[in-house]
């Protein structure tokens, strides 16, 4: 019942964000500022606090690296096969990237931290780093190649090196792998700040998205949901079962790959010639459906 209550709370926050946008409380400017607080403050604090007391050798293994990348690229291949014949290239590009690009930072890691123990949370932080470093440049390349968009790819890739999420992960693993210590007061403050990552992110998701029902492509959106919410976590379950990883690694990877499509795919679609309305719809729908699917996953792995 505790998991049910937590996931229903996530749904409530998502709908509150939508309501605040509709009422005008969260306009574009306020949503952007709220998003900045979540992305540059709360989420990095959560990542650091999950990894600062653990050595990198205890968390990052060849099995975790290879397994995570296999799940990611296998899903990319399936998405390409499923969506390769779509008439609209902007829609095709978005459908492909949204079938694999996971919301690991805004939803995955905060949910894992709130639901499982510290061992699982630490592994989830590493999964976030591995997959984010891969899926972000991959998404940019696919959008640019399919849509023919003219953009400065070097600029997009350079953004990875100033990504606060990845910097926080490196900082946490650096401290954990050294003899450095973090003052207890700083740990307490970061713990409090990190607790706001999930609610802030959900409010931003709800406030950022709009749906035009007459324009819904049920076939395309249904395929995205099936690949992202069903196929990807199932593939992770099979791969990490075959690899015979420990319980913490299995739990972290399955739940993280079961997260919905990342909000950032909407931003990338808007900047790189994708179908932004279609992207907006898919982020909302996969997030909504994942409330139920994550309950199933969490129940099974628990």
Short mmCIF file of C-alpha atoms in Angstrom, two decimals:
data_model
loop_
_atom_site.label_atom_id
_atom_site.label_comp_id
_atom_site.label_asym_id
_atom_site.label_seq_id
_atom_site.Cartn_x
_atom_site.Cartn_y
_atom_site.Cartn_z
CA UNK A 1 0.00 0.00 0.00
CA UNK A 2 2.92 2.33 0.64
CA UNK A 3 4.05 2.05 -2.99
CA UNK A 4 0.50 2.65 -4.22
CA UNK A 5 0.22 5.78 -2.10
CA UNK A 6 3.55 7.09 -3.32
CA UNK A 7 2.70 6.56 -6.99
CA UNK A 8 -0.75 8.10 -6.58
CA UNK A 9 1.02 11.06 -5.03
CA UNK A 10 3.17 11.34 -8.18
CA UNK A 11 0.04 11.36 -10.32
CA UNK A 12 -1.52 14.03 -8.11
CA UNK A 13 1.55 16.26 -8.46
CA UNK A 14 1.51 15.80 -12.22
CA UNK A 15 -2.13 16.86 -12.39
CA UNK A 16 -1.55 19.76 -9.99
CA UNK A 17 1.14 21.05 -12.33
CA UNK A 18 -1.29 20.87 -15.23
CA UNK A 19 -3.94 22.65 -13.19
CA UNK A 20 -1.54 25.40 -12.16
CA UNK A 21 -0.64 25.96 -15.82
CA UNK A 22 -4.29 26.05 -16.86
CA UNK A 23 -5.13 28.57 -14.13
CA UNK A 24 -2.18 30.77 -15.09
CA UNK A 25 -0.30 30.33 -11.81
CA UNK A 26 2.56 28.53 -13.55
CA UNK A 27 3.11 30.46 -16.76
CA UNK A 28 6.06 29.84 -19.07
CA UNK A 29 8.45 32.04 -17.10
CA UNK A 30 7.60 30.61 -13.69
CA UNK A 31 7.74 27.06 -15.01
CA UNK A 32 11.19 27.73 -16.46
CA UNK A 33 12.43 29.06 -13.11
CA UNK A 34 10.95 26.12 -11.23
CA UNK A 35 12.56 23.76 -13.72
CA UNK A 36 15.92 25.47 -13.20
CA UNK A 37 15.69 24.95 -9.43
CA UNK A 38 14.90 21.26 -9.93
CA UNK A 39 17.62 20.71 -12.55
CA UNK A 40 20.46 22.82 -11.17
CA UNK A 41 19.86 22.50 -7.42
CA UNK A 42 17.58 19.71 -6.18
CA UNK A 43 18.57 16.91 -8.56
CA UNK A 44 22.36 17.43 -8.26
CA UNK A 45 21.97 17.46 -4.46
CA UNK A 46 20.09 14.15 -4.62
CA UNK A 47 22.73 12.54 -6.85
CA UNK A 48 25.63 13.72 -4.69
CA UNK A 49 24.04 12.54 -1.46
CA UNK A 50 23.42 9.10 -3.01
CA UNK A 51 27.04 8.53 -4.02
CA UNK A 52 29.40 10.61 -1.85
CA UNK A 53 30.10 7.80 0.65
CA UNK A 54 30.79 5.01 -1.87
CA UNK A 55 33.88 4.21 -3.93
CA UNK A 56 33.41 4.12 -7.68
CA UNK A 57 34.82 0.59 -7.80
CA UNK A 58 31.97 -0.62 -5.59
CA UNK A 59 29.33 0.79 -7.93
CA UNK A 60 30.60 0.74 -11.51
CA UNK A 61 31.25 -2.70 -12.98
CA UNK A 62 31.78 -3.99 -16.50
CA UNK A 63 28.54 -5.96 -16.16
CA UNK A 64 26.54 -2.87 -15.27
CA UNK A 65 28.12 -0.86 -18.08
CA UNK A 66 27.70 -3.49 -20.80
CA UNK A 67 24.22 -4.49 -19.68
CA UNK A 68 22.94 -0.90 -19.55
CA UNK A 69 24.33 -0.02 -22.97
CA UNK A 70 22.95 -3.24 -24.48
CA UNK A 71 19.44 -2.46 -23.21
CA UNK A 72 19.67 1.09 -24.53
CA UNK A 73 20.93 0.26 -28.02
CA UNK A 74 18.68 -2.78 -28.40
CA UNK A 75 15.68 -0.54 -27.71
CA UNK A 76 17.00 2.03 -30.19
CA UNK A 77 17.18 -0.70 -32.83
CA UNK A 78 13.64 -1.86 -32.12
CA UNK A 79 12.38 1.75 -32.23
CA UNK A 80 14.01 2.28 -35.61
CA UNK A 81 12.35 -0.84 -37.01
CA UNK A 82 8.91 0.07 -35.63
CA UNK A 83 8.95 3.71 -36.74
CA UNK A 84 11.03 3.52 -39.94
CA UNK A 85 8.07 3.86 -42.33
CA UNK A 86 6.31 6.87 -40.82
CA UNK A 87 5.47 9.48 -43.48
CA UNK A 88 6.36 12.55 -41.42
CA UNK A 89 10.08 12.75 -40.77
CA UNK A 90 9.72 15.18 -37.84
CA UNK A 91 7.24 12.74 -36.24
CA UNK A 92 9.38 9.73 -37.11
CA UNK A 93 12.45 11.24 -35.45
CA UNK A 94 10.53 12.04 -32.26
CA UNK A 95 8.89 8.60 -32.15
CA UNK A 96 12.30 6.91 -32.34
CA UNK A 97 14.01 8.95 -29.63
CA UNK A 98 11.03 8.92 -27.28
CA UNK A 99 10.90 5.13 -27.42
CA UNK A 100 14.24 4.85 -25.58
CA UNK A 101 15.14 8.24 -24.01
CA UNK A 102 14.34 7.66 -20.33
CA UNK A 103 13.44 10.13 -17.60
CA UNK A 104 16.22 8.84 -15.35
CA UNK A 105 17.00 12.10 -13.60
CA UNK A 106 13.69 13.79 -12.94
CA UNK A 107 11.70 10.66 -12.12
CA UNK A 108 13.87 7.52 -12.03
CA UNK A 109 16.50 8.37 -9.43
CA UNK A 110 14.20 10.33 -7.07
CA UNK A 111 11.69 7.47 -7.15
CA UNK A 112 14.38 4.87 -6.46
CA UNK A 113 15.77 6.92 -3.57
CA UNK A 114 12.30 7.31 -2.08
CA UNK A 115 11.43 3.62 -2.46
CA UNK A 116 14.55 1.50 -1.96
CA UNK A 117 17.63 1.41 0.26
CA UNK A 118 20.90 3.28 -0.18
CA UNK A 119 22.59 0.45 -2.11
CA UNK A 120 19.94 0.52 -4.84
CA UNK A 121 19.97 4.33 -4.93
CA UNK A 122 23.74 4.42 -5.43
CA UNK A 123 23.58 1.97 -8.35
CA UNK A 124 20.70 3.97 -9.85
CA UNK A 125 22.89 7.09 -9.77
CA UNK A 126 25.56 5.29 -11.80
CA UNK A 127 22.95 4.02 -14.27
CA UNK A 128 21.83 7.63 -14.64
CA UNK A 129 25.38 8.66 -15.52
CA UNK A 130 26.05 5.82 -17.96
CA UNK A 131 22.81 6.13 -19.88
CA UNK A 132 22.63 9.94 -19.87
CA UNK A 133 26.11 10.22 -21.36
CA UNK A 134 24.92 7.96 -24.18
CA UNK A 135 21.27 8.79 -24.80
CA UNK A 136 21.66 12.58 -24.98
CA UNK A 137 24.18 12.69 -27.87
CA UNK A 138 22.38 9.77 -29.52
CA UNK A 139 19.08 11.68 -29.43
CA UNK A 140 20.70 14.75 -30.96
CA UNK A 141 22.26 12.69 -33.76
CA UNK A 142 19.01 10.91 -34.60
CA UNK A 143 16.93 14.10 -34.64
CA UNK A 144 19.46 15.92 -36.80
CA UNK A 145 19.96 13.02 -39.24
CA UNK A 146 16.26 12.23 -39.68
CA UNK A 147 14.90 15.78 -39.86
CA UNK A 148 17.87 17.28 -41.68
CA UNK A 149 17.95 20.09 -39.12
CA UNK A 150 20.82 22.54 -39.29
CA UNK A 151 22.28 22.89 -35.84
CA UNK A 152 25.60 23.17 -34.10
CA UNK A 153 26.06 19.58 -32.97
CA UNK A 154 29.32 20.47 -31.26
CA UNK A 155 27.43 22.97 -29.09
CA UNK A 156 24.88 20.33 -28.11
CA UNK A 157 27.60 17.85 -27.19
CA UNK A 158 29.59 20.47 -25.30
CA UNK A 159 26.59 20.91 -23.04
CA UNK A 160 27.27 17.44 -21.62
CA UNK A 161 30.43 18.71 -19.95
CA UNK A 162 28.52 21.40 -18.07
CA UNK A 163 25.55 19.17 -17.23
CA UNK A 164 24.89 19.64 -13.47
CA UNK A 165 23.57 16.10 -13.13
CA UNK A 166 26.75 14.52 -14.47
CA UNK A 167 28.97 16.96 -12.58
CA UNK A 168 27.19 16.05 -9.33
CA UNK A 169 27.67 12.35 -10.07
CA UNK A 170 31.39 12.83 -10.73
CA UNK A 171 31.74 14.90 -7.57
CA UNK A 172 29.95 12.30 -5.46
CA UNK A 173 31.97 9.40 -6.86
CA UNK A 174 35.17 11.45 -6.49
CA UNK A 175 34.52 12.10 -2.81
CA UNK A 176 33.49 8.50 -2.22
CA UNK A 177 36.63 7.14 -3.88
CA UNK A 178 38.96 9.43 -1.92
CA UNK A 179 39.64 10.05 1.75
CA UNK A 180 37.69 13.30 1.68
CA UNK A 181 34.83 13.78 4.13
CA UNK A 182 31.67 15.84 3.93
CA UNK A 183 30.58 17.78 7.04
CA UNK A 184 27.41 16.33 8.64
CA UNK A 185 25.64 19.68 8.35
CA UNK A 186 26.28 19.77 4.59
CA UNK A 187 24.95 16.21 4.27
CA UNK A 188 21.77 17.15 6.14
CA UNK A 189 21.19 20.25 4.00
CA UNK A 190 21.81 18.37 0.73
CA UNK A 191 19.50 15.61 1.88
CA UNK A 192 16.70 18.11 2.47
CA UNK A 193 17.31 19.89 -0.85
CA UNK A 194 17.43 16.59 -2.76
CA UNK A 195 14.05 15.57 -1.36
CA UNK A 196 12.45 18.32 -3.47
CA UNK A 197 13.75 16.90 -6.78
CA UNK A 198 10.82 14.60 -7.52
CA UNK A 199 7.89 16.91 -6.58
CA UNK A 200 9.43 19.87 -8.42
CA UNK A 201 10.08 17.76 -11.51
CA UNK A 202 6.51 16.46 -11.63
CA UNK A 203 5.06 19.94 -11.27
CA UNK A 204 7.25 21.06 -14.17
CA UNK A 205 6.16 18.13 -16.34
CA UNK A 206 2.50 18.88 -15.70
CA UNK A 207 2.95 22.60 -16.27
CA UNK A 208 4.96 22.25 -19.48
CA UNK A 209 2.71 20.02 -21.52
CA UNK A 210 -0.38 20.64 -23.61
CA UNK A 211 -2.54 18.10 -25.44
CA UNK A 212 -4.61 18.68 -28.57
CA UNK A 213 -6.94 15.65 -28.64
CA UNK A 214 -8.00 15.95 -32.32
CA UNK A 215 -4.35 15.78 -33.39
CA UNK A 216 -3.47 12.58 -31.53
CA UNK A 217 -1.85 9.85 -33.62
CA UNK A 218 -2.93 6.85 -31.55
CA UNK A 219 -0.88 4.36 -33.54
CA UNK A 220 2.39 6.27 -33.23
CA UNK A 221 1.88 7.22 -29.59
CA UNK A 222 0.78 3.70 -28.71
CA UNK A 223 3.98 2.33 -30.24
CA UNK A 224 6.09 4.76 -28.23
CA UNK A 225 4.32 3.76 -25.01
CA UNK A 226 4.69 0.05 -25.76
CA UNK A 227 8.42 0.33 -26.48
CA UNK A 228 9.28 2.70 -23.64
CA UNK A 229 7.03 1.48 -20.84
CA UNK A 230 6.78 -2.26 -21.63
CA UNK A 231 9.59 -3.39 -23.91
CA UNK A 232 12.54 -1.51 -22.38
CA UNK A 233 12.09 -2.62 -18.74
CA UNK A 234 11.27 -6.16 -19.92
CA UNK A 235 14.49 -6.20 -21.91
CA UNK A 236 16.39 -4.91 -18.86
CA UNK A 237 14.82 -7.68 -16.76
CA UNK A 238 15.96 -10.35 -19.23
CA UNK A 239 19.47 -8.94 -19.76
CA UNK A 240 20.34 -8.48 -16.10
CA UNK A 241 18.80 -11.85 -15.21
CA UNK A 242 21.12 -13.49 -17.73
CA UNK A 243 24.06 -11.49 -16.36
CA UNK A 244 23.25 -12.75 -12.82
CA UNK A 245 23.87 -9.41 -11.14
CA UNK A 246 23.29 -8.77 -7.45
CA UNK A 247 19.87 -7.78 -6.15
CA UNK A 248 20.62 -4.06 -5.83
CA UNK A 249 21.87 -3.81 -9.43
CA UNK A 250 18.93 -5.78 -10.78
CA UNK A 251 16.39 -3.64 -8.93
CA UNK A 252 18.02 -0.34 -9.89
CA UNK A 253 18.37 -1.12 -13.59
CA UNK A 254 14.88 -2.55 -14.10
CA UNK A 255 13.17 0.37 -12.37
CA UNK A 256 15.35 3.01 -14.04
CA UNK A 257 14.70 1.60 -17.53
CA UNK A 258 11.00 1.44 -16.70
CA UNK A 259 10.73 5.21 -16.38
CA UNK A 260 8.73 7.24 -18.94
CA UNK A 261 10.04 9.37 -21.77
CA UNK A 262 12.21 12.27 -20.61
CA UNK A 263 10.85 15.81 -20.69
CA UNK A 264 14.07 16.89 -22.40
CA UNK A 265 12.99 15.09 -25.58
CA UNK A 266 10.30 17.74 -26.02
CA UNK A 267 12.98 20.43 -25.77
CA UNK A 268 15.25 18.64 -28.24
CA UNK A 269 12.35 18.15 -30.66
CA UNK A 270 11.53 21.85 -30.49
CA UNK A 271 15.14 22.87 -31.15
CA UNK A 272 16.10 20.25 -33.75
CA UNK A 273 13.13 20.11 -36.12
CA UNK A 274 11.05 17.37 -34.51
CA UNK A 275 7.27 17.33 -34.08
CA UNK A 276 7.04 19.18 -30.75
CA UNK A 277 3.28 18.70 -30.28
CA UNK A 278 3.66 14.95 -30.77
CA UNK A 279 6.63 15.00 -28.39
CA UNK A 280 4.63 16.85 -25.75
CA UNK A 281 1.81 14.33 -25.92
CA UNK A 282 4.13 11.33 -25.62
CA UNK A 283 5.91 12.71 -22.56
CA UNK A 284 2.58 13.25 -20.85
CA UNK A 285 1.10 9.87 -21.84
CA UNK A 286 4.17 7.79 -20.98
CA UNK A 287 4.44 9.58 -17.63
CA UNK A 288 0.78 8.91 -16.91
CA UNK A 289 0.95 5.23 -17.93
CA UNK A 290 4.20 4.73 -16.01
CA UNK A 291 2.41 5.43 -12.74
CA UNK A 292 0.73 2.03 -13.13
CA UNK A 293 3.64 0.23 -14.81
CA UNK A 294 6.17 1.38 -12.20
CA UNK A 295 3.89 0.07 -9.47
CA UNK A 296 4.00 -3.33 -11.16
CA UNK A 297 7.78 -3.21 -11.59
CA UNK A 298 8.45 -2.06 -8.03
CA UNK A 299 6.13 -4.73 -6.65
CA UNK A 300 7.85 -7.46 -8.69
CA UNK A 301 11.44 -6.48 -7.90
CA UNK A 302 10.64 -5.95 -4.24
#
